[in-house]
XYZ file of C-alpha atoms in Angstrom:
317
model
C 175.097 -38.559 180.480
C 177.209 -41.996 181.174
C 174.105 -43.785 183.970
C 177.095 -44.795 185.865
C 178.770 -41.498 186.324
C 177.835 -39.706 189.726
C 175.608 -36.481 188.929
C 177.580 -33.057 189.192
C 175.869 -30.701 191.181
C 176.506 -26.438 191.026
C 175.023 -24.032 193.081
C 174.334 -20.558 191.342
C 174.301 -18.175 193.879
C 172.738 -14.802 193.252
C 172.853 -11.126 194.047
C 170.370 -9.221 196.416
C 172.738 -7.172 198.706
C 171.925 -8.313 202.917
C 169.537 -10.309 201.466
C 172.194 -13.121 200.608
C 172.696 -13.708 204.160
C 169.996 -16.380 203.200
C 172.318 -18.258 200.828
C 173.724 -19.491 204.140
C 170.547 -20.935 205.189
C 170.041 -22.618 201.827
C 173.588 -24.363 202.160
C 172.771 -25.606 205.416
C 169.620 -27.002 204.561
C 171.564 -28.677 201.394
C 173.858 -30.365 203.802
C 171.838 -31.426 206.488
C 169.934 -33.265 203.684
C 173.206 -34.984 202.317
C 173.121 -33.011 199.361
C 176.873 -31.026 198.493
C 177.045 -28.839 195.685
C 180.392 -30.101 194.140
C 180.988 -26.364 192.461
C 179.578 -22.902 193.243
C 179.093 -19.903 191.417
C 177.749 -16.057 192.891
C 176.600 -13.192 192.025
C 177.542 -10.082 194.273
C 176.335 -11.362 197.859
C 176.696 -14.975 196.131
C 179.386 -14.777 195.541
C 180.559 -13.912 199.160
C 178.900 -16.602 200.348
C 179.556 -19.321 197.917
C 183.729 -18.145 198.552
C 182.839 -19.071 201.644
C 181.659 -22.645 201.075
C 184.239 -23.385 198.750
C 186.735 -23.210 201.051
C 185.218 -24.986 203.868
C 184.803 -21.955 205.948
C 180.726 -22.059 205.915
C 180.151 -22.534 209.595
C 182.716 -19.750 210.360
C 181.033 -17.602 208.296
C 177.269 -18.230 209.503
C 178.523 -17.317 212.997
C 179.916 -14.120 212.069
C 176.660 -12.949 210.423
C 174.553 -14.623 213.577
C 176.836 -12.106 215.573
C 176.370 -8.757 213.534
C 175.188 -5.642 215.047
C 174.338 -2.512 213.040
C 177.040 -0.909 215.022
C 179.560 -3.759 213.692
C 178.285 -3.215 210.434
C 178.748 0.253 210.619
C 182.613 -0.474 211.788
C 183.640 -1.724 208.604
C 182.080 0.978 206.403
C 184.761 3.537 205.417
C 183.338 6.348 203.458
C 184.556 7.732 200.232
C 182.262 10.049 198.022
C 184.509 9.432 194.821
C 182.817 7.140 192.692
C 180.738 5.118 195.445
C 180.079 5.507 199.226
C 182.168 2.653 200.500
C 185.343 2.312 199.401
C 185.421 -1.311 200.872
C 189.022 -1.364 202.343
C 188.163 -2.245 206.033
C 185.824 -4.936 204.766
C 188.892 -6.281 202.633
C 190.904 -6.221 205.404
C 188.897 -7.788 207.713
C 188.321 -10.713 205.591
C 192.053 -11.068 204.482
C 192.685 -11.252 208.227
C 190.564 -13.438 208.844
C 190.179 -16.170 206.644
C 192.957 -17.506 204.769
C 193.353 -16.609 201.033
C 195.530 -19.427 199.108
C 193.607 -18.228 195.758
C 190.442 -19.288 194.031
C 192.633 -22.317 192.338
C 193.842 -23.811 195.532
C 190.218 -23.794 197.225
C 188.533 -27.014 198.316
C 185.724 -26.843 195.567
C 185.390 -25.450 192.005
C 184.511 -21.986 192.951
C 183.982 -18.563 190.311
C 182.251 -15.339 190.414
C 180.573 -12.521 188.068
C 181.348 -9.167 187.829
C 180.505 -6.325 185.262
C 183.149 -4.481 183.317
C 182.422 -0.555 183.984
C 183.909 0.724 180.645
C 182.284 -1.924 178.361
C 179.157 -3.598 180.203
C 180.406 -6.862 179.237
C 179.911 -9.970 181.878
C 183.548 -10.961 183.356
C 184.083 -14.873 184.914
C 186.214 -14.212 187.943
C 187.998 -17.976 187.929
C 191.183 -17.726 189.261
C 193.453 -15.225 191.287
C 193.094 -14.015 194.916
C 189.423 -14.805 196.128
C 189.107 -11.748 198.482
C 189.986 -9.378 195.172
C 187.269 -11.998 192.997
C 184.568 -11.569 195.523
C 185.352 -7.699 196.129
C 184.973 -7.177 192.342
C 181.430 -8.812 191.962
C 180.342 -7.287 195.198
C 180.988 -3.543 194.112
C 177.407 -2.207 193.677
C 177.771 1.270 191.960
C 176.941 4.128 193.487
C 177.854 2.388 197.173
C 180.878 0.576 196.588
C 183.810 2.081 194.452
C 184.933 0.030 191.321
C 187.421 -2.793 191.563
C 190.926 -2.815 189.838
C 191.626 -5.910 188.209
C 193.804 -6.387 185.085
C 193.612 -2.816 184.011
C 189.882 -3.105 184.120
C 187.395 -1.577 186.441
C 184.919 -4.289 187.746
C 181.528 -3.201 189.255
C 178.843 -5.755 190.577
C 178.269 -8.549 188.392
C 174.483 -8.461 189.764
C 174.143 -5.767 187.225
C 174.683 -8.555 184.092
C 173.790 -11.687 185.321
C 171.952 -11.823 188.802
C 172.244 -15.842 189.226
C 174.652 -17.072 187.369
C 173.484 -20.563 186.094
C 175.177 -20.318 182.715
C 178.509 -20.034 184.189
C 177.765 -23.064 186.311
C 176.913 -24.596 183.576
C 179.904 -23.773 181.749
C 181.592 -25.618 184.589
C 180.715 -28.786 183.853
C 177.274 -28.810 186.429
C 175.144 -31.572 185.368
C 172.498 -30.181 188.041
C 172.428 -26.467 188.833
C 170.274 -25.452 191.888
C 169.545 -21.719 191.907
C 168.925 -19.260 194.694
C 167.125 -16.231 193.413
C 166.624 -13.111 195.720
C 164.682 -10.874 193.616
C 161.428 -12.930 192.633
C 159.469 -10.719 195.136
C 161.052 -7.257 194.846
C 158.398 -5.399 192.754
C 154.831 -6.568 192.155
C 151.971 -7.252 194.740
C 154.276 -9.462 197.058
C 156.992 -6.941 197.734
C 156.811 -5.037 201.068
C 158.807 -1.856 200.746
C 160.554 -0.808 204.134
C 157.555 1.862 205.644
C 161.406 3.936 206.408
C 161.992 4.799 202.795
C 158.957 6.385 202.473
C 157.187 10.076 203.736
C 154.195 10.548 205.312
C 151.223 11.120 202.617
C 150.273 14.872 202.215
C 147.465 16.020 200.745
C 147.117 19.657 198.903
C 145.315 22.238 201.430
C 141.908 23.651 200.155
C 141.348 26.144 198.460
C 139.883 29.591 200.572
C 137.079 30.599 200.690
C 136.097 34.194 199.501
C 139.737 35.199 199.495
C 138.951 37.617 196.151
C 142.427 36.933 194.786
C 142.760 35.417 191.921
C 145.769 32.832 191.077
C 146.718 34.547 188.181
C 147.295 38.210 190.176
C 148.456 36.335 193.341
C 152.135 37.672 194.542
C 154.236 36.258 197.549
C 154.495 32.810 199.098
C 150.908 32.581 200.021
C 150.177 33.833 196.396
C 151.791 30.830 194.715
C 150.626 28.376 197.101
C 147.215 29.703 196.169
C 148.180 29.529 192.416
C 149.252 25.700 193.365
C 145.623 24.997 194.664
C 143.685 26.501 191.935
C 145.938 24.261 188.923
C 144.814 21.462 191.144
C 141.539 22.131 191.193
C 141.637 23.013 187.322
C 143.178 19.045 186.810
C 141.010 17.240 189.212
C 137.501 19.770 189.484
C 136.228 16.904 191.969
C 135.179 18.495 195.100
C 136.404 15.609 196.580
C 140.256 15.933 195.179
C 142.119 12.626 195.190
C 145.183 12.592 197.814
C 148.755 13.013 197.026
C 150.867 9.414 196.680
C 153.189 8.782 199.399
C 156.551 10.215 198.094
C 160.053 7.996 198.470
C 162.912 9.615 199.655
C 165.967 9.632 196.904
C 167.382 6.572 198.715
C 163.906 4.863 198.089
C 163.716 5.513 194.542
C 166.976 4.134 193.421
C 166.352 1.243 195.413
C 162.711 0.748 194.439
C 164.926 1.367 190.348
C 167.764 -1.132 191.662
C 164.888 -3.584 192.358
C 163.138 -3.089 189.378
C 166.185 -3.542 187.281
C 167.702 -6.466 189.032
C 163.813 -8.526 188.799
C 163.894 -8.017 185.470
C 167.332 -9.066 184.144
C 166.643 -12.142 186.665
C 163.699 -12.791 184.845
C 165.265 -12.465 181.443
C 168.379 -14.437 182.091
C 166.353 -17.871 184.257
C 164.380 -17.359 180.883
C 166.802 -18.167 178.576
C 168.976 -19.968 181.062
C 167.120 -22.158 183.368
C 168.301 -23.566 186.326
C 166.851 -27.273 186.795
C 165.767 -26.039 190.374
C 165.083 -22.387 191.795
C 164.928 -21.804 195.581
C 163.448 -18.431 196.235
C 163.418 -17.271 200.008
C 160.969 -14.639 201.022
C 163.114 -11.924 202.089
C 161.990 -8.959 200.404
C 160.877 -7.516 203.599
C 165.155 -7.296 204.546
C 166.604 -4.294 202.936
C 169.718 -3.803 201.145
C 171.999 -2.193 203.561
C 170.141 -4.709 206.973
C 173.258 -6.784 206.877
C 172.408 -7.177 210.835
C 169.324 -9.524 209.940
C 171.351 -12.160 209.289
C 169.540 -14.391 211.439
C 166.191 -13.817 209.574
C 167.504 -14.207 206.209
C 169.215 -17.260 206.954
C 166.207 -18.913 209.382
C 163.961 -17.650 205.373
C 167.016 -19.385 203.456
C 166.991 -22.517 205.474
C 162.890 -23.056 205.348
C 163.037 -22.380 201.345
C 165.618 -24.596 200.691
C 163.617 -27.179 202.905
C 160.652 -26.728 200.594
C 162.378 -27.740 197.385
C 163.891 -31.082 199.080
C 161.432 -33.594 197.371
C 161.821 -32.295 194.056
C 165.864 -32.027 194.532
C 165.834 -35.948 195.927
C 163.526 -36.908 192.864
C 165.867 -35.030 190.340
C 169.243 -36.933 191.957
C 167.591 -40.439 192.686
């Protein structure tokens, strides 16, 4: 790289659902510390936010997720059990009257976004067109949003392909990419599941005592419970019997799945693609649908961002 030539700086924005709200937090940080991304690439949430910076509207934006309510996130939810939960109209429409959508070309920064084609699987560069459509395509998580139409393609969440997209900021022209990642602390010994996804612990009732009936000739309800008991006790003959495991609800196991699949194709693609600095807040504690924590995730965005200062100011010097 030419010594005289001023360093070109992206900012590869990933996916992680409410969790992005800390994206804002990171940019903020960035700023404050004279540092401007000159491009900016996102993944799902990313690439909400990073829409957002590149066309100046950043402030505007980290007001309006200060001021959400569950109840105002609720108001822009429009059901639609075809293909996803949200069919993501009202959300369209609020942002199209809202902010001001001169396409992706005409925006005040280099600005692109992933998405996932359904029918193929293959990773799609969203680089030009209408920015609400771009940013509704790589936002479209399935199972709660419904696909995107774009080209005669159906786009779902680009998350689902390439979680921080470094390589596209790369592709670019980013001489220095600085990557947010979301998902570091989803699974493992540092992720704290919400307690609400999760049931009490049970544990199997004993067996009784000098009932005379055995499992094999039991009949009724109480005769298959009884049945229940004695396989038990034929697996674990312990007097002391080990306790059930908390069980998830369904909405806890696919997002316990969604978590375990997004960590590892983050994993896999910093890997092989690696970002020359990776900020990751600690914001597994916000789950996916707590789009009215905005003020955590951003206050957790801001303080990791803050952390890797030093090492960003060395790498730019």
């Amino acid at each position: 790289m030419d010594a005289h030539r001023r360093i070109r700086i992206g900012l590869a924005l990933g996916s992680g659902s409410a969790r992005g709200w800390s994206h804002v937090g990171v940019i903020r940080a960035l700023l404050r510390a004279g540092i401007e991304p000159d491009l900016v690439c996102g993944s799902s949430i990313g690439a909400l936010v990073g829409a957002a910076y590149a066309a100046g509207d950043i402030d505007r934006l980290e007001r309006w997720v200060a001021s959400l309510t569950r109840q105002g996130v609720m108001s822009l939810i429009d059901l639609k059990l075809a293909a996803g939960m949200i069919e993501g109209r009202k959300l369209v429409d609020y942002f199209r009257a809202q902010f001001e959508d001169h396409g992706i070309e005409a925006l005040q920064r280099p600005f692109a976004c992933v998405a996932t084609e359904l029918d193929t699987g293959r990773e799609v560069w969203l680089r030009d067109g209408p920015v609400i459509d771009a940013v509704r395509a790589s936002i479209a998580l399935p199972g709660l949003f419904t696909p995107a139409q774009r080209d005669g393609r159906l786009l779902v969440d680009g998350g689902l392909v390439n979680p921080v997209p470094v390589s596209l900021c790369r592709a670019m022209g980013a001489d220095v990419v600085i990557a947010v990642d979301l998902n570091w602390d989803l699974v493992g010994r540092r992720s704290r599941p919400a307690p609400s996804l999760y049931a009490e612990p049970t544990r199997p009732a004993e067996l009784e005592e000098g009932s005379g009936e055995s499992a094999e000739g039991a009949a009724g309800p109480r005769g298959r419970k009884r049945s229940l008991e004695a396989l038990w006790s034929r697996l674990w003959p312990s007097s002391d019997a080990p306790p059930a495991l908390p069980m998830p609800s369904m909405l806890g196991v696919l997002t316990a799945s969604l978590n375990i699949m997004q960590v590892r194709i983050t994993n896999s693609r910093l890997a092989g693609e690696p970002a020359d600095v990776v900020i990751r807040p600690r914001v597994s504690g916000i789950g996916p649908l707590d789009f009215h924590r905005g003020e955590i995730a951003m206050a957790e965005g801001l303080r990791a961002a803050e952390h890797a200062l030093p090492l960003l100011r060395e790498l730019l010097s």
